[in-house]
XYZ file of C-alpha atoms in Angstrom:
783
model
C 34.393 10.940 -22.121
C 31.702 8.436 -20.638
C 32.910 4.916 -20.339
C 35.834 5.326 -22.806
C 39.114 3.662 -21.645
C 42.473 5.227 -21.594
C 43.238 3.778 -25.010
C 40.533 5.850 -26.476
C 42.108 8.959 -25.604
C 43.609 10.979 -28.229
C 47.291 11.345 -27.738
C 47.773 14.749 -29.086
C 46.122 18.102 -27.812
C 46.728 21.722 -28.791
C 46.628 24.280 -26.137
C 47.346 27.929 -26.938
C 49.125 26.976 -30.187
C 51.467 24.724 -28.545
C 51.431 20.866 -28.705
C 52.038 18.465 -25.948
C 51.266 14.734 -25.478
C 49.155 12.792 -23.093
C 50.976 9.851 -21.773
C 48.906 7.410 -19.674
C 50.377 6.251 -16.366
C 49.662 2.637 -17.301
C 50.717 0.838 -20.353
C 48.287 -0.073 -23.204
C 50.037 -3.379 -23.511
C 53.427 -4.395 -24.689
C 52.221 -5.519 -28.273
C 50.051 -2.425 -28.901
C 53.077 0.000 -29.020
C 56.621 0.227 -29.977
C 59.076 -1.706 -27.479
C 60.854 1.550 -26.490
C 57.518 3.543 -25.730
C 56.734 1.282 -22.850
C 59.107 3.158 -20.627
C 57.098 6.379 -21.038
C 54.539 5.163 -18.702
C 55.465 6.056 -15.114
C 53.878 3.189 -13.460
C 55.566 0.591 -15.606
C 58.911 2.365 -15.022
C 58.360 2.572 -11.298
C 57.632 -1.094 -11.177
C 60.817 -1.872 -13.163
C 62.673 0.354 -10.920
C 61.435 -1.323 -7.771
C 62.230 -4.691 -9.269
C 65.780 -3.798 -10.301
C 66.493 -2.134 -6.797
C 65.141 -4.898 -4.599
C 66.827 -7.665 -6.835
C 70.205 -6.114 -6.700
C 69.908 -5.237 -2.954
C 68.753 -8.851 -2.303
C 71.964 -10.288 -4.275
C 74.418 -7.895 -2.476
C 73.005 -8.859 1.010
C 73.133 -12.592 0.134
C 76.969 -12.137 0.189
C 77.430 -9.424 2.840
C 74.911 -10.962 5.191
C 77.310 -13.592 5.855
C 79.647 -11.029 7.558
C 76.707 -9.984 9.756
C 76.480 -6.591 8.058
C 73.098 -4.834 8.210
C 70.792 -4.843 5.247
C 71.126 -1.140 5.013
C 74.668 -1.658 3.720
C 73.427 -3.575 0.787
C 70.567 -1.097 -0.002
C 73.125 1.914 0.046
C 75.449 -0.121 -2.281
C 72.658 -1.009 -4.590
C 71.851 2.789 -4.919
C 75.385 3.657 -5.540
C 75.670 1.029 -8.396
C 72.396 2.212 -9.972
C 73.381 6.003 -9.550
C 75.763 8.333 -11.432
C 78.734 6.564 -9.640
C 78.442 3.359 -11.697
C 75.435 2.940 -13.982
C 75.240 6.674 -14.861
C 79.042 6.774 -15.676
C 79.509 3.562 -17.552
C 76.009 2.937 -19.072
C 74.620 6.453 -19.446
C 71.982 5.234 -22.027
C 70.479 2.660 -19.854
C 70.510 5.132 -16.834
C 68.687 7.826 -18.899
C 65.906 5.268 -19.714
C 65.738 3.473 -16.363
C 66.164 6.616 -14.059
C 64.907 9.607 -16.008
C 64.644 12.802 -14.225
C 60.816 12.803 -14.054
C 60.854 9.069 -12.779
C 63.415 9.912 -10.014
C 61.016 12.592 -8.639
C 58.315 10.023 -8.334
C 60.831 7.580 -6.661
C 61.811 10.484 -4.205
C 58.219 11.290 -3.422
C 57.728 7.594 -2.532
C 60.745 7.530 -0.272
C 59.364 10.565 1.544
C 56.047 8.794 2.048
C 57.886 5.917 3.493
C 59.968 7.929 5.751
C 56.966 9.585 7.021
C 55.211 6.403 7.851
C 58.305 4.986 9.466
C 58.637 7.872 11.876
C 54.961 7.393 12.706
C 55.441 3.793 13.447
C 58.662 4.455 15.620
C 56.379 6.722 17.675
C 53.777 4.047 17.908
C 56.445 1.334 19.108
C 58.078 3.500 21.652
C 56.855 3.298 25.241
C 57.294 6.655 26.944
C 56.969 5.114 30.118
C 60.547 3.732 29.760
C 61.622 7.286 30.455
C 59.795 7.303 33.750
C 61.276 3.982 34.790
C 64.845 5.081 33.906
C 66.948 5.914 36.728
C 70.078 8.224 37.347
C 72.398 5.859 35.336
C 70.214 5.990 32.276
C 69.608 9.858 32.385
C 73.260 10.431 32.937
C 74.414 8.367 30.098
C 71.643 9.417 27.671
C 72.112 13.194 28.375
C 75.915 13.242 28.315
C 76.192 11.154 25.097
C 74.163 13.605 23.216
C 74.418 17.124 24.833
C 78.328 17.430 25.301
C 79.335 16.062 22.027
C 76.740 18.083 20.135
C 77.627 21.438 21.729
C 81.308 21.029 21.449
C 81.577 19.586 17.986
C 79.075 22.129 16.521
C 80.899 24.983 18.065
C 84.513 24.135 17.213
C 83.264 22.638 13.673
C 81.643 25.981 12.823
C 84.903 27.904 13.890
C 86.940 25.692 11.749
C 84.758 25.982 8.679
C 85.037 29.846 8.863
C 88.818 30.238 9.751
C 90.237 27.175 7.932
C 87.853 26.330 5.206
C 86.837 29.960 4.394
C 83.115 29.311 4.574
C 80.914 32.290 5.049
C 79.241 32.977 8.263
C 75.793 32.187 7.093
C 76.589 29.001 5.580
C 78.517 27.838 8.702
C 75.480 29.021 10.720
C 73.173 26.545 9.015
C 74.965 23.793 6.860
C 77.842 23.116 9.051
C 75.666 23.135 12.242
C 73.188 20.855 10.488
C 75.837 18.336 9.249
C 77.746 18.146 12.580
C 74.600 18.025 14.649
C 73.061 15.093 12.762
C 76.309 13.157 13.141
C 76.314 13.843 16.824
C 72.754 12.738 17.496
C 71.732 9.312 19.116
C 68.628 7.911 17.250
C 66.341 5.706 19.230
C 65.121 3.752 16.081
C 68.632 3.085 14.849
C 69.801 1.722 18.286
C 66.548 -0.508 18.577
C 67.231 -1.856 15.241
C 70.852 -2.633 15.953
C 70.042 -4.289 19.316
C 67.447 -6.568 17.497
C 70.016 -7.293 14.881
C 72.456 -8.344 17.454
C 69.948 -10.307 19.486
C 70.858 -8.573 22.611
C 67.793 -6.229 23.250
C 66.627 -8.345 26.206
C 69.987 -8.427 27.974
C 70.923 -6.159 30.764
C 73.227 -4.193 28.409
C 70.367 -4.025 25.778
C 67.863 -2.462 28.423
C 70.558 0.122 29.483
C 71.318 0.969 25.901
C 67.706 1.388 24.843
C 66.656 3.427 27.788
C 69.658 5.737 27.304
C 69.049 6.024 23.501
C 65.321 6.865 24.196
C 66.331 9.682 26.692
C 69.028 10.958 24.247
C 66.656 10.973 21.310
C 64.114 13.047 23.346
C 66.580 15.628 24.538
C 67.965 15.837 21.030
C 64.466 16.407 19.545
C 64.200 19.467 21.895
C 67.606 20.808 21.151
C 67.343 20.446 17.416
C 64.072 22.310 17.270
C 65.508 25.024 19.495
C 68.516 25.320 17.136
C 66.095 25.393 14.116
C 64.091 28.370 15.551
C 67.458 30.130 16.377
C 68.333 29.774 12.812
C 64.933 31.217 11.798
C 65.589 34.322 13.996
C 68.932 35.000 12.541
C 67.951 34.540 8.863
C 64.393 35.953 9.015
C 63.113 37.628 12.023
C 62.010 37.321 15.528
C 58.397 37.771 14.565
C 58.467 34.884 12.039
C 60.271 32.624 14.563
C 57.700 33.386 17.414
C 54.730 32.887 14.941
C 56.142 29.498 13.720
C 56.682 28.513 17.347
C 53.202 29.454 18.421
C 51.596 27.618 15.467
C 53.712 24.396 16.160
C 52.660 24.632 19.760
C 49.084 24.841 18.778
C 49.589 21.741 16.536
C 51.307 19.786 19.252
C 48.467 20.663 21.825
C 45.934 19.580 19.295
C 47.604 16.269 18.755
C 47.951 15.626 22.456
C 44.394 16.571 23.373
C 41.943 16.055 20.580
C 43.613 13.483 18.443
C 44.803 11.545 21.418
C 41.244 11.544 23.003
C 39.936 10.075 19.525
C 42.460 7.296 19.756
C 41.176 6.320 23.245
C 37.689 6.437 21.917
C 38.716 3.898 19.002
C 40.103 1.752 21.763
C 36.886 2.051 23.925
C 34.816 1.149 20.781
C 36.845 -1.948 20.022
C 35.580 -5.050 21.858
C 37.918 -7.155 23.999
C 39.947 -9.613 21.727
C 38.469 -8.015 18.461
C 40.693 -6.296 15.695
C 40.091 -2.610 15.304
C 37.885 -1.767 12.430
C 39.482 -0.664 9.012
C 37.508 2.527 9.051
C 39.433 3.448 12.252
C 42.693 2.515 10.703
C 41.982 4.623 7.643
C 41.029 7.698 9.999
C 44.553 7.279 11.829
C 46.354 7.223 8.430
C 44.473 10.327 7.226
C 45.241 11.957 10.506
C 48.971 11.447 10.252
C 49.056 12.809 6.637
C 47.136 15.884 7.672
C 49.485 16.367 10.649
C 52.444 15.967 8.296
C 51.090 18.643 5.889
C 50.115 21.093 8.602
C 53.370 20.525 10.397
C 55.375 21.273 7.236
C 53.665 24.516 6.633
C 53.789 26.008 10.172
C 57.604 25.354 10.523
C 57.839 21.833 11.982
C 59.671 19.205 9.697
C 57.164 16.834 7.981
C 58.315 13.735 9.842
C 57.976 15.349 13.351
C 54.192 15.562 13.301
C 53.557 11.894 12.666
C 56.171 10.934 15.104
C 54.458 12.920 17.855
C 51.097 11.479 16.676
C 52.654 8.046 17.063
C 53.672 8.694 20.658
C 50.144 9.380 21.564
C 48.998 5.902 20.569
C 48.647 3.683 23.616
C 51.209 0.858 23.571
C 50.103 -2.672 22.945
C 46.641 -4.079 22.108
C 44.482 -3.340 20.281
C 45.274 -0.040 18.278
C 49.041 0.034 18.385
C 49.355 -3.807 17.463
C 46.776 -3.439 14.649
C 48.541 -0.308 13.159
C 52.010 -2.228 13.238
C 50.351 -5.359 11.861
C 48.763 -3.413 8.997
C 51.767 -0.925 8.076
C 54.900 -2.329 9.302
C 55.476 -4.940 6.506
C 54.896 -2.406 3.605
C 56.791 0.414 5.368
C 59.906 -1.574 6.690
C 60.117 -4.056 3.927
C 59.218 -1.819 0.913
C 59.079 1.862 1.327
C 61.824 2.425 3.902
C 64.569 0.426 2.013
C 63.963 2.887 -0.820
C 65.168 5.770 1.416
C 68.752 4.008 1.989
C 68.811 3.057 -1.840
C 67.829 6.565 -2.892
C 70.481 8.093 -0.801
C 73.158 5.784 -2.385
C 71.622 6.769 -5.792
C 71.930 10.530 -5.070
C 75.507 10.336 -4.053
C 78.210 10.655 -6.677
C 81.678 9.381 -5.711
C 83.177 10.974 -8.841
C 82.482 14.483 -7.435
C 84.839 13.722 -4.595
C 87.900 15.137 -6.481
C 89.498 16.464 -3.229
C 89.726 15.775 0.414
C 86.680 16.820 2.513
C 86.689 20.077 4.216
C 88.450 20.313 7.562
C 85.389 20.752 9.470
C 83.914 17.443 8.105
C 87.199 15.715 8.998
C 86.963 17.286 12.412
C 83.362 16.135 12.888
C 84.005 12.597 11.797
C 87.269 11.862 13.884
C 87.276 14.071 16.991
C 83.381 14.281 17.101
C 82.890 10.457 16.797
C 85.645 9.780 19.422
C 84.223 12.376 21.815
C 80.812 10.883 21.446
C 82.019 7.423 22.230
C 84.127 8.736 25.232
C 80.937 10.467 26.471
C 79.005 7.264 26.461
C 81.906 5.159 27.910
C 82.933 7.397 31.043
C 79.456 7.675 32.707
C 78.856 3.898 32.062
C 82.101 2.941 33.444
C 81.534 5.209 36.490
C 78.225 3.408 37.168
C 80.171 0.110 37.459
C 79.484 -1.205 33.976
C 82.345 -3.542 33.026
C 84.882 -1.987 30.605
C 84.049 -4.122 27.446
C 80.360 -3.732 28.043
C 80.703 0.125 28.578
C 82.689 0.254 25.282
C 80.042 -1.818 23.466
C 77.313 0.524 24.874
C 79.114 3.816 23.756
C 79.652 2.375 20.333
C 75.855 1.513 19.919
C 74.784 4.844 21.169
C 77.340 6.391 18.374
C 75.644 4.069 15.738
C 74.245 5.727 12.625
C 71.483 4.351 10.074
C 68.167 4.986 8.391
C 67.222 8.120 10.609
C 70.507 9.955 9.629
C 70.127 9.139 6.016
C 66.500 10.169 5.937
C 67.598 13.678 7.618
C 70.367 14.136 5.263
C 68.107 13.223 2.328
C 65.219 15.516 3.394
C 67.741 18.501 3.616
C 69.245 17.563 0.137
C 65.688 17.691 -1.379
C 65.730 21.464 -0.659
C 68.776 21.932 -2.937
C 68.943 21.772 -6.676
C 72.346 20.112 -6.855
C 73.830 17.266 -4.952
C 76.533 18.818 -2.797
C 79.868 16.984 -1.897
C 78.668 17.225 1.774
C 75.692 14.898 1.088
C 77.858 12.323 -0.633
C 80.279 12.538 2.416
C 77.378 12.164 4.824
C 76.227 9.039 3.120
C 79.836 7.620 3.114
C 80.117 8.376 6.848
C 76.905 6.801 7.814
C 77.687 3.808 5.578
C 81.098 3.259 7.189
C 79.642 3.660 10.829
C 76.776 1.370 10.253
C 79.063 -1.266 8.915
C 81.755 -1.054 11.656
C 79.536 -0.603 14.787
C 77.927 -4.105 14.579
C 81.185 -5.848 13.877
C 82.994 -4.088 16.774
C 80.104 -4.672 19.086
C 80.167 -8.423 18.337
C 83.831 -8.595 19.220
C 83.386 -6.930 22.478
C 80.172 -8.270 23.728
C 79.368 -12.002 23.358
C 75.688 -12.604 24.249
C 76.219 -16.481 24.395
C 78.303 -16.024 27.505
C 76.113 -13.607 29.212
C 74.584 -16.370 31.533
C 77.575 -18.729 31.603
C 77.635 -20.596 34.821
C 80.844 -20.680 36.727
C 79.017 -21.316 40.029
C 76.885 -24.250 40.873
C 73.222 -23.415 40.729
C 71.343 -26.675 41.132
C 68.811 -28.200 43.575
C 71.327 -30.998 44.432
C 73.993 -28.240 45.631
C 71.575 -25.781 47.220
C 72.146 -25.082 50.897
C 69.643 -26.492 53.497
C 69.686 -23.229 55.340
C 69.168 -21.036 52.269
C 66.692 -23.343 50.696
C 65.929 -23.554 47.074
C 64.980 -20.843 44.552
C 62.677 -21.845 41.642
C 61.586 -19.800 38.715
C 58.181 -20.774 37.268
C 57.543 -19.595 33.619
C 53.794 -19.221 32.523
C 52.317 -18.341 29.186
C 48.742 -18.616 30.429
C 47.045 -19.306 33.628
C 46.917 -23.037 33.218
C 50.702 -23.066 33.053
C 50.905 -21.370 36.493
C 48.292 -23.574 38.169
C 50.213 -26.751 36.944
C 53.540 -25.466 38.470
C 51.855 -24.514 41.681
C 51.059 -28.258 42.248
C 54.755 -29.003 41.898
C 55.903 -26.079 44.027
C 53.437 -27.159 46.862
C 55.012 -30.691 46.647
C 58.463 -29.129 46.903
C 57.631 -26.963 50.005
C 56.863 -29.426 52.736
C 56.554 -28.217 56.446
C 60.030 -29.578 57.203
C 63.239 -29.053 55.336
C 64.879 -25.856 53.948
C 62.744 -22.831 52.811
C 61.542 -22.296 49.238
C 61.707 -18.987 47.076
C 59.416 -18.861 44.277
C 59.922 -16.386 41.272
C 56.922 -16.312 38.970
C 57.489 -15.086 35.449
C 54.535 -14.247 33.215
C 55.570 -14.303 29.500
C 53.782 -12.238 26.881
C 54.765 -11.584 23.293
C 55.562 -8.074 22.353
C 53.056 -6.670 19.907
C 52.917 -3.131 19.015
C 56.142 -1.911 20.539
C 59.835 -1.595 20.151
C 60.763 -1.467 23.916
C 60.722 -4.856 25.699
C 59.392 -4.631 29.299
C 60.467 -6.569 32.461
C 57.951 -5.583 35.217
C 58.593 -6.479 38.912
C 55.254 -6.337 40.466
C 56.725 -6.346 43.977
C 57.897 -2.868 43.088
C 54.445 -1.737 41.902
C 55.683 -1.585 38.151
C 53.006 -1.316 35.564
C 53.122 -0.705 31.743
C 51.092 1.936 29.844
C 48.722 -0.882 28.770
C 46.171 -2.701 31.001
C 47.516 -4.987 33.438
C 44.511 -7.293 33.579
C 46.207 -9.960 31.359
C 48.727 -10.836 34.023
C 46.621 -10.330 37.059
C 45.287 -13.955 37.007
C 48.773 -15.266 37.004
C 49.725 -13.038 39.986
C 46.515 -14.232 41.693
C 47.650 -17.919 41.240
C 51.028 -17.176 42.969
C 49.524 -15.312 45.816
C 47.162 -18.205 46.419
C 50.237 -20.528 46.650
C 51.848 -18.133 49.184
C 48.642 -17.986 51.188
C 48.378 -21.770 51.267
C 51.966 -22.539 52.125
C 52.463 -24.217 55.558
C 55.568 -22.111 56.374
C 56.723 -18.563 55.434
C 57.579 -18.537 51.556
C 59.032 -15.845 49.391
C 57.041 -15.102 46.138
C 58.000 -12.575 43.611
C 56.058 -12.042 40.353
C 57.415 -10.626 37.093
C 55.965 -9.928 33.747
C 58.220 -9.956 30.699
C 56.891 -8.474 27.456
C 59.308 -9.171 24.471
C 59.541 -10.639 21.108
C 58.977 -14.419 20.909
C 62.297 -14.825 19.236
C 64.066 -13.175 22.254
C 61.690 -14.201 25.185
C 64.188 -16.819 26.459
C 66.664 -13.913 27.325
C 64.263 -12.660 29.896
C 63.974 -16.141 31.554
C 67.718 -16.471 31.776
C 68.127 -12.907 32.941
C 65.619 -13.347 35.839
C 67.122 -16.655 36.791
C 70.691 -15.287 36.653
C 69.826 -12.125 38.685
C 67.993 -13.852 41.437
C 70.360 -16.873 41.874
C 67.722 -19.393 40.939
C 68.467 -23.177 41.120
C 65.747 -24.493 38.997
C 63.617 -23.149 36.093
C 60.332 -24.891 35.499
C 59.045 -24.539 31.841
C 55.592 -25.525 30.589
C 55.395 -28.367 27.955
C 54.530 -27.348 24.258
C 51.747 -29.683 24.137
C 48.338 -29.421 25.903
C 45.598 -31.900 26.490
C 41.982 -31.670 27.478
C 39.945 -33.431 30.343
C 39.222 -36.397 27.981
C 43.099 -36.742 27.223
C 42.752 -35.360 23.576
C 45.674 -33.238 22.299
C 44.386 -29.676 21.715
C 47.595 -27.786 21.303
C 51.049 -28.293 19.924
C 53.051 -25.031 19.818
C 56.271 -25.095 17.599
C 57.135 -21.616 18.992
C 56.843 -22.867 22.581
C 59.143 -25.871 21.933
C 61.757 -23.604 20.362
C 61.449 -21.384 23.337
C 61.996 -24.410 25.660
C 65.006 -25.471 23.750
C 66.621 -22.100 23.927
C 66.275 -21.879 27.545
C 67.680 -25.288 28.076
C 70.742 -24.341 26.012
C 71.360 -21.071 27.612
C 70.030 -21.387 31.156
C 72.406 -20.460 34.110
C 70.920 -23.160 36.307
C 69.022 -26.434 36.106
C 65.812 -26.610 33.973
C 62.806 -28.941 34.123
C 59.925 -29.152 31.598
C 56.742 -30.036 33.340
C 54.334 -32.170 31.230
C 50.879 -31.885 32.891
C 48.470 -34.626 32.104
C 46.808 -34.438 35.450
C 43.490 -33.050 34.269
C 41.816 -32.854 37.776
C 42.962 -29.213 37.932
C 42.555 -28.980 41.632
C 44.013 -25.871 43.147
C 45.259 -27.502 46.228
C 46.806 -30.870 45.864
C 48.192 -31.576 49.352
C 45.447 -33.372 51.247
C 46.200 -35.360 54.365
C 43.324 -37.644 53.673
C 44.787 -38.710 50.254
C 48.115 -39.890 48.901
C 50.279 -38.637 46.090
C 52.544 -41.219 44.375
C 55.961 -40.106 42.988
C 58.369 -42.180 41.015
C 61.983 -41.415 39.843
C 63.314 -43.479 37.101
C 67.104 -43.482 37.756
C 69.532 -44.687 35.065
C 72.514 -42.605 36.444
C 74.264 -39.476 35.490
C 73.997 -35.815 36.654
C 70.534 -35.188 35.295
C 69.085 -38.218 37.170
C 70.822 -37.100 40.317
C 69.156 -33.611 39.979
C 65.818 -35.229 39.379
C 66.235 -37.365 42.475
C 67.160 -34.197 44.599
C 63.962 -32.560 43.437
C 61.886 -35.588 44.432
C 63.806 -35.941 47.839
C 62.356 -32.654 48.914
C 58.943 -33.918 48.314
C 59.097 -36.918 50.596
C 58.803 -34.610 53.621
C 55.022 -34.577 52.971
C 53.419 -37.523 55.109
C 50.863 -38.094 52.274
C 53.639 -38.275 49.750
C 55.013 -41.778 48.686
C 58.325 -41.875 46.732
C 59.371 -44.840 44.500
C 62.973 -44.795 43.218
C 63.580 -47.248 40.437
C 67.183 -47.729 39.651
C 67.956 -49.511 36.211
C 71.163 -51.312 36.240
C 72.936 -53.593 33.573
C 74.440 -55.856 36.337
C 73.961 -56.220 40.042
C 77.235 -54.727 41.003
C 77.459 -51.979 38.354
C 79.865 -49.111 39.468
C 81.502 -47.569 36.506
C 84.142 -44.808 37.449
C 83.498 -41.568 39.005
C 80.002 -41.057 37.672
C 79.015 -44.428 39.301
C 80.429 -43.557 42.579
C 78.505 -40.185 42.499
C 75.342 -42.094 41.583
C 75.805 -44.318 44.694
C 76.549 -41.471 47.031
C 73.429 -39.628 45.849
C 71.284 -42.966 46.461
C 72.948 -43.787 49.884
C 70.213 -42.290 52.066
C 67.465 -43.539 49.820
C 68.727 -47.275 49.688
C 68.781 -47.783 53.561
C 65.504 -47.769 55.549
C 65.184 -45.188 58.379
C 62.594 -43.075 60.156
C 62.949 -40.393 57.630
C 62.476 -42.783 54.687
C 59.268 -44.546 56.036
C 57.512 -43.384 52.874
C 60.211 -44.251 50.372
C 60.619 -47.432 48.252
C 63.774 -48.234 46.581
C 63.910 -50.828 43.844
C 66.651 -51.937 41.377
C 65.805 -53.475 38.044
C 68.199 -55.466 35.800
C 67.962 -54.427 32.059
C 70.183 -55.607 29.200
C 69.340 -53.227 26.433
C 66.945 -50.502 25.092
C 64.174 -53.083 24.550
C 63.959 -54.087 28.147
C 64.117 -50.475 29.391
C 61.061 -49.692 26.954
C 59.060 -52.462 28.485
C 59.900 -51.382 31.828
C 58.864 -47.868 31.271
C 55.547 -49.361 29.902
C 54.972 -51.299 33.182
C 55.818 -48.114 35.304
C 53.011 -46.250 33.400
C 50.599 -48.979 34.284
C 51.078 -48.450 37.988
C 49.202 -45.607 39.888
C 51.856 -42.906 39.893
C 50.936 -39.205 39.772
C 54.237 -37.784 38.942
C 57.247 -39.362 37.299
C 60.612 -37.547 37.512
C 63.542 -38.518 35.034
C 66.622 -36.874 33.930
C 66.960 -35.587 30.325
C 70.184 -37.093 29.096
C 70.554 -40.188 31.251
C 73.771 -41.274 29.653
C 72.901 -41.365 26.074
C 75.699 -43.771 25.249
C 74.557 -46.300 28.052
C 73.449 -49.881 26.765
C 70.498 -49.317 28.895
C 68.880 -47.163 26.139
C 70.683 -48.791 23.201
C 68.596 -48.344 20.111
C 66.184 -46.020 21.597
C 67.750 -42.801 20.770
C 67.032 -43.292 16.886
C 63.312 -43.294 17.757
C 63.320 -39.910 19.829
C 60.895 -37.386 18.483
C 61.537 -34.881 21.271
C 65.254 -34.705 22.008
C 64.729 -31.770 24.542
C 62.972 -34.499 26.713
C 65.820 -37.135 26.293
C 65.090 -40.697 25.483
C 63.206 -41.789 28.675
C 61.189 -38.484 28.701
C 60.247 -39.104 25.085
C 58.988 -42.547 25.899
C 56.786 -41.091 28.812
C 55.052 -38.549 26.565
C 54.303 -40.889 23.787
C 51.076 -40.234 21.816
C 49.777 -43.678 22.767
C 49.658 -42.854 26.475
C 46.480 -41.184 27.783
C 46.802 -41.778 31.486
C 46.595 -38.608 33.704
C 50.233 -38.681 34.736
C 52.475 -35.589 35.120
C 56.030 -35.942 33.955
C 58.969 -33.845 35.029
C 62.005 -33.942 32.860
C 65.139 -32.463 34.565
C 68.486 -31.114 33.092
C 71.205 -30.085 35.569
C 72.952 -26.944 35.081
C 75.539 -26.957 32.265
C 78.800 -25.713 33.923
C 81.068 -23.397 31.699
C 84.507 -25.066 31.493
């Protein structure tokens, strides 16, 4: 044909005396053919179907999303509307054109491809080491919630189907076992998606649920395949089953040896900090398609081969993160929603002209409650609170895209849509809608770290000392905080316990990790990224003038939920103060080099949810000396005290620092009048300042001053004069009585409300002096 285009092709051919038409996949143009003929082209029809599906699903989710229902509900409803239930029944002509028999086959093929890639990505996101780290509690819950309901429901359901519903033994052996078995399984991907939707994946309950779901999913994978080979032996022969089992074992060994070594070779060939080459990504995609084809032909369902291949991909950078970056958007945002819509399309509610069989009713009622009970009882026995145990059991019984995909894969093997498939879609739909609503009622994540106990530096016992949590996103953050920790740990006074937390964004994984390096915990990826942070805290411990406890953690989690790890570590270790790095960074010349919106949002979330006091450290001291306490030099600290609980907490932190002979503390109290005592707050301010006001041997290096200011303009001028002095660190409270006349008119000009009015003045862009600022917020007590 040479260079002829598709339009040059003759439309009619004669083969063996019969006539058929060649219809190009793409259109020749709207104006080059009759308007109705444009729907003959499969690509045009597929594009129209996708546009209609996603537009309708988005409109439905716009309304249902307000009730916190998952997107899967909207996608299934869109399929039901476009299928024989609504469009096919009331507008059959439109349905025949838009969803012709041949075009639906193309759509079904696309959904299978999407599900195949989804299972591969789930394997990539899984961290198998989570199983190794799981304890007796996770193993007990994960095993019981799957094994006991599966065996009991399948056996009793099979018996009911034969005795009551009069189903033949062969159908009961396969169809009934398959249907009830899928409903009793716990799917790790579904649970992980639910936890992300509820935003509790980083909580203690989230970690327990995720670990239990992973164990349950792995055990069920073994059980399902054992059941499949048992059916093959009964329906075919032992020889066929053994042959299939041998070929599947060979395929799995090939994946775990040859392909896994090739994946490690790809990682070794990728330079540090560089992305994986596209050629290597193409190789992985081709490998997963080959594995799916081979697995389907040797007796392994087409989605399991890619899933096992995904498990062999090392978690994290660079390969797993690149694969997720390249594939996740198109798979999760485009291909996968087609699966849930396709399931809704294939179901026909008009065929449900009678009640479901008794074995389905048994599986839905007794089976579901048995599964919830098997999740609740072991959790409650392991001291999980009653409401949390109920929420955990409900989440482990959740249904979603994996169950729909499994039912759809089985339905593809049948020529007609059975009532069982429609009932399966309805059951998954109802459970997927109810579980998030019930879980939100039982478990309120906003109250997870609510403080009913005072955890502040001001209220810390002298004998027990102070516990501080330092958060670091990079090594500079840890170095800056170490200077503050050394100042807070003089040779005299109560002991100091330090908890260092290195925060890393989760890329290329679905399982957040919280590693305690004192326990020797590691992840499957290289730990070199957090080793410099550990070295900084170990250096601080070695330089301390008295015994100091230092514990270092690493939290790997999504950036939107990273604050949960901080709050959990602080809550679990009874921390009195969290030290956060400021979201802006300066170089040695005082030039702003970084301004991270994500880091600012992170700091705000921690301050709103923390179970203790919080301080943001703005480090403009560009000397970067590792050791700051030098007997031959002095360190000047200033506390700007307007009054209020945040200023009292800031003063308590600074009071610990005056134990160093080389530290000089200046407390500047701003007052409206000479004898200003206003109510209970004023009395508490005076009580906090009592030992600072009066000279003594312990206060030889303390200077107390009072300044009279009338309004915000005077306060602003005073702050400017303080910055002109030779201070190394200035401590201020965040709120400082926002309704006080002392800052009248200044709040309207505040750019960074998380720092408060005075803190915002101190970090103004016009200031370039190398002064460090500590903005303190005292713990918010739950009332």
